[in-house]
mmCIF file of C-alpha atoms in Angstrom:
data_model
loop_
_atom_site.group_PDB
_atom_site.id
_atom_site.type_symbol
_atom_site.label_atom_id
_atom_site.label_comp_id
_atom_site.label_asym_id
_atom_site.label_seq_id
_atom_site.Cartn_x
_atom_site.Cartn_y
_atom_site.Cartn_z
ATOM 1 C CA UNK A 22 -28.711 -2.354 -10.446
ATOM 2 C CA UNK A 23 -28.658 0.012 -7.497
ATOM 3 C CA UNK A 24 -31.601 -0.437 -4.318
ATOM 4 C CA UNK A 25 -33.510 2.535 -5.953
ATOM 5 C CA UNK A 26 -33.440 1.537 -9.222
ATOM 6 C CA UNK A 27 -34.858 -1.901 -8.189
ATOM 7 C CA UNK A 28 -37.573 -0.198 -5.962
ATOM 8 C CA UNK A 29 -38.711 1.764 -9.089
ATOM 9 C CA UNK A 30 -38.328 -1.326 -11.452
ATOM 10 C CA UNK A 31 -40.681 -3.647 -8.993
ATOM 11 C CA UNK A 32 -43.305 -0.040 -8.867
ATOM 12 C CA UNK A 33 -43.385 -0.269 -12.925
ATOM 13 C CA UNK A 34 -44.210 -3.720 -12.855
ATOM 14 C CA UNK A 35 -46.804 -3.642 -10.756
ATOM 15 C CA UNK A 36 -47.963 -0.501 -12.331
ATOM 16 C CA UNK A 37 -48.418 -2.292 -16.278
ATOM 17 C CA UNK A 38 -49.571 -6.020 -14.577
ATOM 18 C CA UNK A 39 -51.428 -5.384 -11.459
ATOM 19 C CA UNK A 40 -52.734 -1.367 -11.336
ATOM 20 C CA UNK A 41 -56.353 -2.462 -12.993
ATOM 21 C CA UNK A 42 -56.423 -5.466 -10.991
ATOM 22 C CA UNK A 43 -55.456 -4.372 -7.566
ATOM 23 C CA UNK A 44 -55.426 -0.870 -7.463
ATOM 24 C CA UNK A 45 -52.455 1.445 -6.820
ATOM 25 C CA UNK A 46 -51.774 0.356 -3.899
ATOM 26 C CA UNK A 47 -50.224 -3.029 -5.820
ATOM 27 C CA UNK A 48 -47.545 0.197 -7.220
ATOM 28 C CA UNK A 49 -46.342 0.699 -3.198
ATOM 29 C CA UNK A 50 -46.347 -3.283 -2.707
ATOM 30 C CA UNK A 51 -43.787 -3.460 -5.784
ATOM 31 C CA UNK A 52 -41.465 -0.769 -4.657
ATOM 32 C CA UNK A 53 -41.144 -2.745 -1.367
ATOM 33 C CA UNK A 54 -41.024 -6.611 -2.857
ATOM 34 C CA UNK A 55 -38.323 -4.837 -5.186
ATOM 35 C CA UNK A 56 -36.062 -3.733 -2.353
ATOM 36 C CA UNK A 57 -36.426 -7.175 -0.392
ATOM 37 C CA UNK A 58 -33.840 -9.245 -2.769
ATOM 38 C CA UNK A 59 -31.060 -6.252 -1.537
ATOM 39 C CA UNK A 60 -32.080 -6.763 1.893
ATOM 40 C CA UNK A 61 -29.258 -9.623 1.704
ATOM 41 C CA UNK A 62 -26.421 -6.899 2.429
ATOM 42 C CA UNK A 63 -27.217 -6.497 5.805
ATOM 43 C CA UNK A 64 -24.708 -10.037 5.854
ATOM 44 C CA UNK A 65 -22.370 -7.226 5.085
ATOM 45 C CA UNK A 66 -23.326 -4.719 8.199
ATOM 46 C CA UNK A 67 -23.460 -7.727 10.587
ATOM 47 C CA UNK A 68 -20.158 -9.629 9.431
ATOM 48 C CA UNK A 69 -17.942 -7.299 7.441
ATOM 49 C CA UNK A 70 -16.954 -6.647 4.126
ATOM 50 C CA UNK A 71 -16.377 -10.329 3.434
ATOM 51 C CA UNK A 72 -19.718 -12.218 4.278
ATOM 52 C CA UNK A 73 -20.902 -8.762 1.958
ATOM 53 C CA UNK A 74 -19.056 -10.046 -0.935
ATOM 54 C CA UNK A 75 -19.947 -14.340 -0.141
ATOM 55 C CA UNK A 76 -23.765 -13.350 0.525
ATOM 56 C CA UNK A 77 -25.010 -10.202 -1.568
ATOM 57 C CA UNK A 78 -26.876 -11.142 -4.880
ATOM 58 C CA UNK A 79 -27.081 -14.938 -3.345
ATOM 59 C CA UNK A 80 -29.562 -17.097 -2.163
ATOM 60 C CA UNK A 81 -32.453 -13.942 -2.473
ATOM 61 C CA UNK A 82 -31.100 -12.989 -6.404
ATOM 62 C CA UNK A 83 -31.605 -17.161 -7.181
ATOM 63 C CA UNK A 84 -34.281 -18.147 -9.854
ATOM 64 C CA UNK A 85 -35.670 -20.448 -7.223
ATOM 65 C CA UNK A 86 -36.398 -17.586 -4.826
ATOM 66 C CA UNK A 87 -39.708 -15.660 -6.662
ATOM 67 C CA UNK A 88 -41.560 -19.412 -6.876
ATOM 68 C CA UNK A 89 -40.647 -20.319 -3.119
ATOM 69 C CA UNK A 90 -41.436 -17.184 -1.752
ATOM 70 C CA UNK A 91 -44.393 -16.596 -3.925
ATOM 71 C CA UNK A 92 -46.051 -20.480 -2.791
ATOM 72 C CA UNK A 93 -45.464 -19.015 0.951
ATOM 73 C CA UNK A 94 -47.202 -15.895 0.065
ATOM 74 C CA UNK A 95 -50.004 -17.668 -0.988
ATOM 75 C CA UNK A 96 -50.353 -19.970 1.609
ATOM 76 C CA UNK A 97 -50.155 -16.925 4.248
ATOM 77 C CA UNK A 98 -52.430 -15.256 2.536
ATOM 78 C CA UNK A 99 -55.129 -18.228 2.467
ATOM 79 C CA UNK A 100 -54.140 -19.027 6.269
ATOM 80 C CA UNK A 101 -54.815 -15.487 6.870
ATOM 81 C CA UNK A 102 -58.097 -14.927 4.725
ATOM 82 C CA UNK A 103 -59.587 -18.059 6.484
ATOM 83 C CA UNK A 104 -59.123 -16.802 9.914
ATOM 84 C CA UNK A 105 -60.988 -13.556 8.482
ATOM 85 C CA UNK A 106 -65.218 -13.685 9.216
ATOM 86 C CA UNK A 107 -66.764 -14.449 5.336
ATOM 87 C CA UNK A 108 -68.212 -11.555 4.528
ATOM 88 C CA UNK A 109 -64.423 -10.054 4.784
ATOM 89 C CA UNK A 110 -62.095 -12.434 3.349
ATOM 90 C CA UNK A 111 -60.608 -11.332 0.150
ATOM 91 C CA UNK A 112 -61.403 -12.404 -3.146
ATOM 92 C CA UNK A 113 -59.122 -15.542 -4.369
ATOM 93 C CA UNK A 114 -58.577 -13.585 -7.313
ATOM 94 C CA UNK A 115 -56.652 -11.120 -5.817
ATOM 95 C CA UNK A 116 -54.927 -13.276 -3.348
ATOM 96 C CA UNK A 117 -53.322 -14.753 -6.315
ATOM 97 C CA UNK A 118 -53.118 -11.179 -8.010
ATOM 98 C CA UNK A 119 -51.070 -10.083 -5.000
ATOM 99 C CA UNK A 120 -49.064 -13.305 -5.256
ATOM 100 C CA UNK A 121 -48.513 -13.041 -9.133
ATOM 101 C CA UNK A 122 -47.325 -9.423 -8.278
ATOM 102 C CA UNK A 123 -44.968 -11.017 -5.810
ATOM 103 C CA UNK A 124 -43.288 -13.481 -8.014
ATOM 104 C CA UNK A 125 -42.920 -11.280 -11.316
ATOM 105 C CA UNK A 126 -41.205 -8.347 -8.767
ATOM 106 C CA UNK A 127 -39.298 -11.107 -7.272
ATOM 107 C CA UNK A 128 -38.164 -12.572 -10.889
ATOM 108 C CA UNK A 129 -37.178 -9.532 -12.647
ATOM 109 C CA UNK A 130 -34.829 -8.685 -9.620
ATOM 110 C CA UNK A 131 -32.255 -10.648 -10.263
ATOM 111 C CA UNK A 132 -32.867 -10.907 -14.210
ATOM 112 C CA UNK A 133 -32.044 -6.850 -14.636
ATOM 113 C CA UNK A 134 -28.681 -7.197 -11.595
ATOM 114 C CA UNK A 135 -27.240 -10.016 -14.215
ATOM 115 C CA UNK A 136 -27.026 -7.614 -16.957
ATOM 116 C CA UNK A 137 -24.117 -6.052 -14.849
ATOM 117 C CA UNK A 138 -20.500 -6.741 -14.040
ATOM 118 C CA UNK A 139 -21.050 -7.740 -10.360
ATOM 119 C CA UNK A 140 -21.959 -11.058 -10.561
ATOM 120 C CA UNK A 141 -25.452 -12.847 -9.575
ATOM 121 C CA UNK A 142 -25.500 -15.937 -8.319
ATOM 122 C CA UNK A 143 -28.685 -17.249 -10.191
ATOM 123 C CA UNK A 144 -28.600 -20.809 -8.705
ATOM 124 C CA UNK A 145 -28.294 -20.747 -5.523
ATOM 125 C CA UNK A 146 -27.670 -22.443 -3.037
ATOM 126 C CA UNK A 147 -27.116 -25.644 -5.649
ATOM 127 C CA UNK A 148 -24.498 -23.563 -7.469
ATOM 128 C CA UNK A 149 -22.143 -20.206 -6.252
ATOM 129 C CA UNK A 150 -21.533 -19.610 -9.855
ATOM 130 C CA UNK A 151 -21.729 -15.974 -10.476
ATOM 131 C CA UNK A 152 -23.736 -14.926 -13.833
ATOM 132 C CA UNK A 153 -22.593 -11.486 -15.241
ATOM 133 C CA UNK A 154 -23.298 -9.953 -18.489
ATOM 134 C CA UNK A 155 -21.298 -6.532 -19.128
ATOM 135 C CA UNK A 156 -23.614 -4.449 -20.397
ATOM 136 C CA UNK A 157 -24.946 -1.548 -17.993
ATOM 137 C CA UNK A 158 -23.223 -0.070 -14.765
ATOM 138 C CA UNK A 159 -24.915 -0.045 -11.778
ATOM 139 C CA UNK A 160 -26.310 3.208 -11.801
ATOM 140 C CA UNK A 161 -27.715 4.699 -14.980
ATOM 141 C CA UNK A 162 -29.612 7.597 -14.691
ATOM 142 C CA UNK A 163 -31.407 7.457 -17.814
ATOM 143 C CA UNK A 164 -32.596 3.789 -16.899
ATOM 144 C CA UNK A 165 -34.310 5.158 -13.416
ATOM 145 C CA UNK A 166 -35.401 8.563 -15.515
ATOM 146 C CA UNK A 167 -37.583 6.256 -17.646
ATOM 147 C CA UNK A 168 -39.033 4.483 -14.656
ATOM 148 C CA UNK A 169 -39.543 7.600 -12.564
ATOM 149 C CA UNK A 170 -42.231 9.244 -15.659
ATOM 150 C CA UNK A 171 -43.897 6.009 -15.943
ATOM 151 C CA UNK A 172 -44.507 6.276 -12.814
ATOM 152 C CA UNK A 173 -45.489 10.118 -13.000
ATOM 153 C CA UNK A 174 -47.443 9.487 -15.356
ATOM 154 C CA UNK A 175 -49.558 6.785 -13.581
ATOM 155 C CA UNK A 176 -49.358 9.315 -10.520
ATOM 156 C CA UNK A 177 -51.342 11.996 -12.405
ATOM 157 C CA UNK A 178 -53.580 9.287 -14.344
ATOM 158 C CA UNK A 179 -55.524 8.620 -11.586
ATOM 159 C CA UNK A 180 -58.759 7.560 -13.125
ATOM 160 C CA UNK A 181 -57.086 6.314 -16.669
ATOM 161 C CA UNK A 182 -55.850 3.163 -15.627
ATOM 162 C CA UNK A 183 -54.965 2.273 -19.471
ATOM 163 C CA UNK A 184 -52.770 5.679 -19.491
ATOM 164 C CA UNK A 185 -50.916 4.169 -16.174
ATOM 165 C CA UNK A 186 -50.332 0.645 -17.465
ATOM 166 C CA UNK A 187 -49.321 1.795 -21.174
ATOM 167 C CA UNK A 188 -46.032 4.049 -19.519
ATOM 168 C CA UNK A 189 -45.302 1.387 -17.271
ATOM 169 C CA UNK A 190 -45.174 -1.369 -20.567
ATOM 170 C CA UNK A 191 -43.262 1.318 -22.240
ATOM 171 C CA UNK A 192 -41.312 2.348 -19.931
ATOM 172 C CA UNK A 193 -40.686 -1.609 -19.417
ATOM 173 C CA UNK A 194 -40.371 -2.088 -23.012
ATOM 174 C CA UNK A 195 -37.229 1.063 -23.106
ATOM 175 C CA UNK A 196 -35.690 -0.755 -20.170
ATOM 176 C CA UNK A 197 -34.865 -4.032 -22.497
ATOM 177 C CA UNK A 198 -34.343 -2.285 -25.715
ATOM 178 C CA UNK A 199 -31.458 -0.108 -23.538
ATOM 179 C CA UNK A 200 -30.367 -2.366 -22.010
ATOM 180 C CA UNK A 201 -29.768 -4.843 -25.749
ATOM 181 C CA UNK A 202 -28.074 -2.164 -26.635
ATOM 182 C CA UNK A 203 -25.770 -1.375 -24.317
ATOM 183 C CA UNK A 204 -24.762 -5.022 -24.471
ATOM 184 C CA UNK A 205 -24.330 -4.169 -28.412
ATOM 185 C CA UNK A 206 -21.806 -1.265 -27.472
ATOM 186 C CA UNK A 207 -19.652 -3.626 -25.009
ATOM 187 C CA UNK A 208 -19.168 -6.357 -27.955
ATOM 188 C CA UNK A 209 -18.056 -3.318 -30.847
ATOM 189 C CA UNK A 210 -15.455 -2.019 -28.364
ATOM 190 C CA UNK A 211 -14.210 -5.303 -27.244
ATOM 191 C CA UNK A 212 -13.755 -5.642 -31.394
ATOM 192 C CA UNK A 213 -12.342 -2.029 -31.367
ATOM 193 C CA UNK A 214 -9.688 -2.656 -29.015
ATOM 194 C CA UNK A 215 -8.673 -6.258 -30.694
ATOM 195 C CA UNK A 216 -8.218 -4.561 -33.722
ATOM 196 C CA UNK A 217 -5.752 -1.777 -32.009
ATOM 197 C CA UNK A 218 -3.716 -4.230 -29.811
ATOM 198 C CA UNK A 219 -3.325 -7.201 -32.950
ATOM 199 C CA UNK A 220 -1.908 -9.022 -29.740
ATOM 200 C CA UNK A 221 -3.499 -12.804 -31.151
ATOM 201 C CA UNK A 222 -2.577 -14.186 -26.817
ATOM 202 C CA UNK A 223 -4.672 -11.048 -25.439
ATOM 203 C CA UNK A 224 -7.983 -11.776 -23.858
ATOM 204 C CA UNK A 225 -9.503 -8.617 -23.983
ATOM 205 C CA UNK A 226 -12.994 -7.828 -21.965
ATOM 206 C CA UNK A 227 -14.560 -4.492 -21.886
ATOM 207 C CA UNK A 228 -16.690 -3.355 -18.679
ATOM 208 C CA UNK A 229 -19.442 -0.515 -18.048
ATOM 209 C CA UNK A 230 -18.177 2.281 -16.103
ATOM 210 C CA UNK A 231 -20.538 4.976 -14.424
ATOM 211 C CA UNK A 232 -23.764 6.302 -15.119
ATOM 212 C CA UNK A 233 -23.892 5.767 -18.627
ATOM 213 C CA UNK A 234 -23.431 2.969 -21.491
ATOM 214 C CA UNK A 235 -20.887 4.534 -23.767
ATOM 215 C CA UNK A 236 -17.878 4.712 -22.023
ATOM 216 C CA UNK A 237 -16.319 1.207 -21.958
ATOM 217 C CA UNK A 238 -13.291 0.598 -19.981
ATOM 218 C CA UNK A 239 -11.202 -2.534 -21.492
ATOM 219 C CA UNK A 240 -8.919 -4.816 -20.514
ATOM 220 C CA UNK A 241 -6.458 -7.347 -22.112
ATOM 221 C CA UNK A 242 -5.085 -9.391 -20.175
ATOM 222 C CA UNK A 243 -1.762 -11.483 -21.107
ATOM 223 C CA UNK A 244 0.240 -13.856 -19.141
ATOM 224 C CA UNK A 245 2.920 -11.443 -18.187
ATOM 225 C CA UNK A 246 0.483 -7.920 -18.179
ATOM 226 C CA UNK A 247 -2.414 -6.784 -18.208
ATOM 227 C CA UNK A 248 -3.251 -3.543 -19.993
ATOM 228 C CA UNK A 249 -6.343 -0.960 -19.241
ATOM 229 C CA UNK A 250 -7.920 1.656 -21.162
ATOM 230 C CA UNK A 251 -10.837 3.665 -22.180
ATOM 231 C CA UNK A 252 -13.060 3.414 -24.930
ATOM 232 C CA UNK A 253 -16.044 6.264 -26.058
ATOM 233 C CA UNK A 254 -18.597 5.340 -28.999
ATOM 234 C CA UNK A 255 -18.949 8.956 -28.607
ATOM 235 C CA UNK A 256 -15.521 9.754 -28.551
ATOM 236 C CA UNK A 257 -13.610 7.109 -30.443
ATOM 237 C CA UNK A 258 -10.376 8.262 -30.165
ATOM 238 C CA UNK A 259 -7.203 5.070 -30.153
ATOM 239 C CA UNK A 260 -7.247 3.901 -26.740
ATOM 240 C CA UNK A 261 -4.301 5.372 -24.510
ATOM 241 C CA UNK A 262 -3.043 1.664 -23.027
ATOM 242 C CA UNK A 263 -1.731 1.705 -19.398
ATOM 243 C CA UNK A 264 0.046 -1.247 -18.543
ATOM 244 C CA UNK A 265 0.860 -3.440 -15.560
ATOM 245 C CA UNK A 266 2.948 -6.262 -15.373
ATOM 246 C CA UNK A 267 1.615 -9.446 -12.733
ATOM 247 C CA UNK A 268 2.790 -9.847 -9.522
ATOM 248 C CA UNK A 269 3.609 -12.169 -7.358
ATOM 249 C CA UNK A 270 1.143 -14.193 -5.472
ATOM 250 C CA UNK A 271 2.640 -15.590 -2.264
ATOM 251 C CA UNK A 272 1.144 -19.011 -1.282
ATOM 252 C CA UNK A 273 0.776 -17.523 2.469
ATOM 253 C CA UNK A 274 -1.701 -14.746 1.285
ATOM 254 C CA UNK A 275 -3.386 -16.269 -1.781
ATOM 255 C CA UNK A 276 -4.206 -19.515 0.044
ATOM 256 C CA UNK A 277 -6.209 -17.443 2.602
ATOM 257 C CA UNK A 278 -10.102 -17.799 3.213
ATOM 258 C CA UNK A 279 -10.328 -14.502 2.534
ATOM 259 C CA UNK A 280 -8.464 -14.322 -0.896
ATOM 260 C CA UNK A 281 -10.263 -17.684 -1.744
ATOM 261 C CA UNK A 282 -13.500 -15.551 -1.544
ATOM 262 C CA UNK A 283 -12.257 -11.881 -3.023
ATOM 263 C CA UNK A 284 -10.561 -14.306 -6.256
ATOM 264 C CA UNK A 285 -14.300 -16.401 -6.174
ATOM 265 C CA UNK A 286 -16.161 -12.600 -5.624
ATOM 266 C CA UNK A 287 -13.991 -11.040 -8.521
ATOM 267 C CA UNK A 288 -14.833 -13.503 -10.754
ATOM 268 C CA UNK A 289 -10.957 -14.553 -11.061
ATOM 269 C CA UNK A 290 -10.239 -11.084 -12.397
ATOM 270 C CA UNK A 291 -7.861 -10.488 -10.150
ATOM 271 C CA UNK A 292 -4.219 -8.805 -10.034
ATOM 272 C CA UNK A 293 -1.723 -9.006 -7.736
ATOM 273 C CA UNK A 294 0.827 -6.146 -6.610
ATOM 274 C CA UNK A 295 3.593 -5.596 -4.373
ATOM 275 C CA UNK A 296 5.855 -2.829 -2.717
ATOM 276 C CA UNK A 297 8.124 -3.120 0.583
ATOM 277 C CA UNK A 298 7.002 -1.108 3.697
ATOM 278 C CA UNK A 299 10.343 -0.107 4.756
ATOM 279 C CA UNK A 300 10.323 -2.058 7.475
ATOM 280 C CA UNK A 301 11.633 -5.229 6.025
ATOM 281 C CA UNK A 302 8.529 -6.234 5.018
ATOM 282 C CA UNK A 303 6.070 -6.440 2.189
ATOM 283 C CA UNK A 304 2.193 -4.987 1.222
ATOM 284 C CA UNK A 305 0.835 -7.549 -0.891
ATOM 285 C CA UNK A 306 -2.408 -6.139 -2.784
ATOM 286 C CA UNK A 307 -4.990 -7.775 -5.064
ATOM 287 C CA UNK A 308 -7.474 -5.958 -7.190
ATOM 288 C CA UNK A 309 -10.565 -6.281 -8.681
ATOM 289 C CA UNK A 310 -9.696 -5.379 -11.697
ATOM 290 C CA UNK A 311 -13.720 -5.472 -13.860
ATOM 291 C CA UNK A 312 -14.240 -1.851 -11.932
ATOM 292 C CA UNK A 313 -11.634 1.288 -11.943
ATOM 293 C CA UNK A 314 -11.002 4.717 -13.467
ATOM 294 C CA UNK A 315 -8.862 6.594 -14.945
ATOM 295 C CA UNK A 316 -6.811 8.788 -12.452
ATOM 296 C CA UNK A 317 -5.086 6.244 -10.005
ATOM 297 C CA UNK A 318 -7.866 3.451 -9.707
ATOM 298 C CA UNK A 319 -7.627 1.913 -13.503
ATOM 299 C CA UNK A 320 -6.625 -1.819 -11.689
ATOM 300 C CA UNK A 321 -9.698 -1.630 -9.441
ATOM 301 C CA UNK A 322 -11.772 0.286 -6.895
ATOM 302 C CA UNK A 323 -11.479 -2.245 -4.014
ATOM 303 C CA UNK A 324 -9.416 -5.352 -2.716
ATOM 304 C CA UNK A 325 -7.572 -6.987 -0.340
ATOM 305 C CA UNK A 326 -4.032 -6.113 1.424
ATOM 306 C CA UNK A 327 -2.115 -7.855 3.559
ATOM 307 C CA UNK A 328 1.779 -7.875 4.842
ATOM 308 C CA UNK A 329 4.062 -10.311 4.811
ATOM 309 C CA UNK A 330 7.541 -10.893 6.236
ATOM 310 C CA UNK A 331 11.147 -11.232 4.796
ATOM 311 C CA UNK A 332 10.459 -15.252 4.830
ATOM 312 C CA UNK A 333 7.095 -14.781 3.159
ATOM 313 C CA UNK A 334 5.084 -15.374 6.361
ATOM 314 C CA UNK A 335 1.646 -13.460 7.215
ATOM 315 C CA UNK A 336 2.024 -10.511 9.410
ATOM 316 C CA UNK A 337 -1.235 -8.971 8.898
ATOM 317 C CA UNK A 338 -4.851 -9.098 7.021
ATOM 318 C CA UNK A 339 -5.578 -10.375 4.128
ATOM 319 C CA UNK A 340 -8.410 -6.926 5.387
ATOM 320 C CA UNK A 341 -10.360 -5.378 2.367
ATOM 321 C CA UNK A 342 -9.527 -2.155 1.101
ATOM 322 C CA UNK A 343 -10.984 0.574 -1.365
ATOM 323 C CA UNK A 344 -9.498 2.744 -3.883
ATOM 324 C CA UNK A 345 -12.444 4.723 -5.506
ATOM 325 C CA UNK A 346 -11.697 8.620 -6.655
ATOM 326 C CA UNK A 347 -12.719 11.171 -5.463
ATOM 327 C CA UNK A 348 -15.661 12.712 -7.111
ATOM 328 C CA UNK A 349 -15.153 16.402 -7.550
ATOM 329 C CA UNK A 350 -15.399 18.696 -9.708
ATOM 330 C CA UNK A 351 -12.103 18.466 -11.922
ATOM 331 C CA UNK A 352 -12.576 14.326 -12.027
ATOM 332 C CA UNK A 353 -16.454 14.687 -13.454
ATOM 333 C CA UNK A 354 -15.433 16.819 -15.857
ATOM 334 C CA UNK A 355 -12.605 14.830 -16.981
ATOM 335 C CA UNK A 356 -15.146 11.729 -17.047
ATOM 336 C CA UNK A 357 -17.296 13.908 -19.076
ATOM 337 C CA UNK A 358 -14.759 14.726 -21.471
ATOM 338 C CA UNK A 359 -14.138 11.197 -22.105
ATOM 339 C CA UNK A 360 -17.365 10.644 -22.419
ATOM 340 C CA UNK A 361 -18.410 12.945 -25.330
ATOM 341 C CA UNK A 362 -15.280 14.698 -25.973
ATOM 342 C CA UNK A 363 -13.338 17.844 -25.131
ATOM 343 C CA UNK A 364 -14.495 19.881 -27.492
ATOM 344 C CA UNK A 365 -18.443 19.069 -26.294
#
């Protein structure tokens, strides 16, 4: 899920586990331990695009990162409590509250991000396997809306501390019910659009889009094509196929480091295509094809280009690209229409 919606997640679970124990100040120390799994794409400002894709949901999103960091926690919190005079050194119950609080933030990180298309990479650094379930996209403002009033709620309830930590369970307990169903949704339109292809070779995968769960964009992929299209649970109108035969992949581009890490990123959902330059040469492109739109990005909102000559030698990249739409005014309502359906 997106930084804020992890910052809010980490605040509610502090808020039902740790507000009568520790006060609310434990609901400020959640927001931040929720934030500091993310703080892994700053590989991506230092490095480029590239070390973004190798090192984001890695080594911080692992199950084996809430139990180290939470042992160091409470070792640096002993260290620093016995430097402290006795008559001010903290309780050892609430050095391991603030450590539980720690680990449980830390846990549930990368436990809701798997739930998504991205990929989370759950054991490292003994595995780079990337765990994805495609249930929810990224952003979903109803998800954070139910966060944000348990956390109202607990704002206002200063004194009724039962008030607080029943919202935050509930608001907890809406999270995983939502997110079950969402996953529901994905599996009927993957069955949906079997049953409209009756293609027995097509391998066909449907994928979250934006902002909400019912909108399912699916793919079926063949040896020789793959085909893209939209699918509503609100809307469910026979899916309008666009199609898109495979490229080439020459040896000189694929065999890069960097398209050895975009196929490994993409989770080998990957197509290739390309068109001449006019200048004798040739723009080789591969796309991400789990994220797109309708409107010119259906085979993916990012990849990688690069250009190769009449003998099929490198001339430039392989250098990451995007392809997203623009968001205005005519495209939302389009994706709204979709959505629910024109006449809504």
């Amino acid at each position: 899920m997106d930084t804020v919606t992890q910052m809010l997640f980490g605040a509610v679970v502090a808020q039902a586990g740790f507000r009568r124990r520790l006060g609310r100040g434990a609901i400020v120390v959640g927001a931040a331990v929720g934030l500091v799994p993310d703080l892994d794409v700053a590989a991506g400002w230092i490095a480029g695009p590239f070390a973004n894709w190798v090192h984001h949901r890695g080594v911080t999103h692992s199950i084996f990162f809430a139990p180290v960091v939470g042992l160091l926690t409470y070792w640096a919190f002993k260290a620093w409590q016995g430097r402290r005079p006795p008559d001010r050194r903290m309780d050892l119950d609430r050095v391991r509250g603030w450590t539980w609080l720690t680990v449980l933030v830390l846990a549930t990180h990368p436990v809701i991000d798997v739930f998504t298309s991205y990929g989370t990479q759950l054991l490292a650094p003994l595995s780079r396997h990337r765990f994805a379930i495609d249930a929810m996209p990224i952003i979903d403002p109803l998800y954070s809306l139910a966060l944000v009033v348990a956390l109202g709620i607990g704002a206002f309830a200063k004194r009724r501390v039962g008030l607080a930590t029943t919202s935050a369970v509930a608001a907890l307990f809406f999270i995983g019910a939502y997110t079950l169903f969402a996953w529901s949704l994905n599996d009927r339109v993957e069955e949906v659009a079997a049953a409209q292809l009756s293609d027995p070779r097509a391998d066909v995968t449907a994928y979250p889009t934006l902002f909400q769960p019912y909108l399912r964009r699916v793919v079926a992929e063949t040896p020789e094509e793959v085909r893209v299209g939209f699918y509503s649970v609100l809307n469910p109108e026979p899916i309008r196929w666009s199609t898109f035969d495979r490229g080439d992949r020459p040896r000189t581009v694929a065999t890069t480091r960097e398209a050895e890490i975009f196929r490994w990123f993409a989770m080998d959902k990957v197509i290739w295509r390309s068109r001449a330059n006019g200048n004798g040469e040739t723009v080789v492109e591969a796309l991400d094809y789990r994220y797109g739109l309708f409107g010119g990005s259906e085979l993916g909102f990012w990849g990688i280009r690069a250009v190769v000559d009449g003998s099929g030698r490198l001339v430039a990249g392989p250098e990451t690209f995007v392809n997203r739409p623009d968001a205005d005014r005519d495209r939302l309502t389009l994706f709204w229409r979709a959505v629910v359906g024109p006449s809504s």
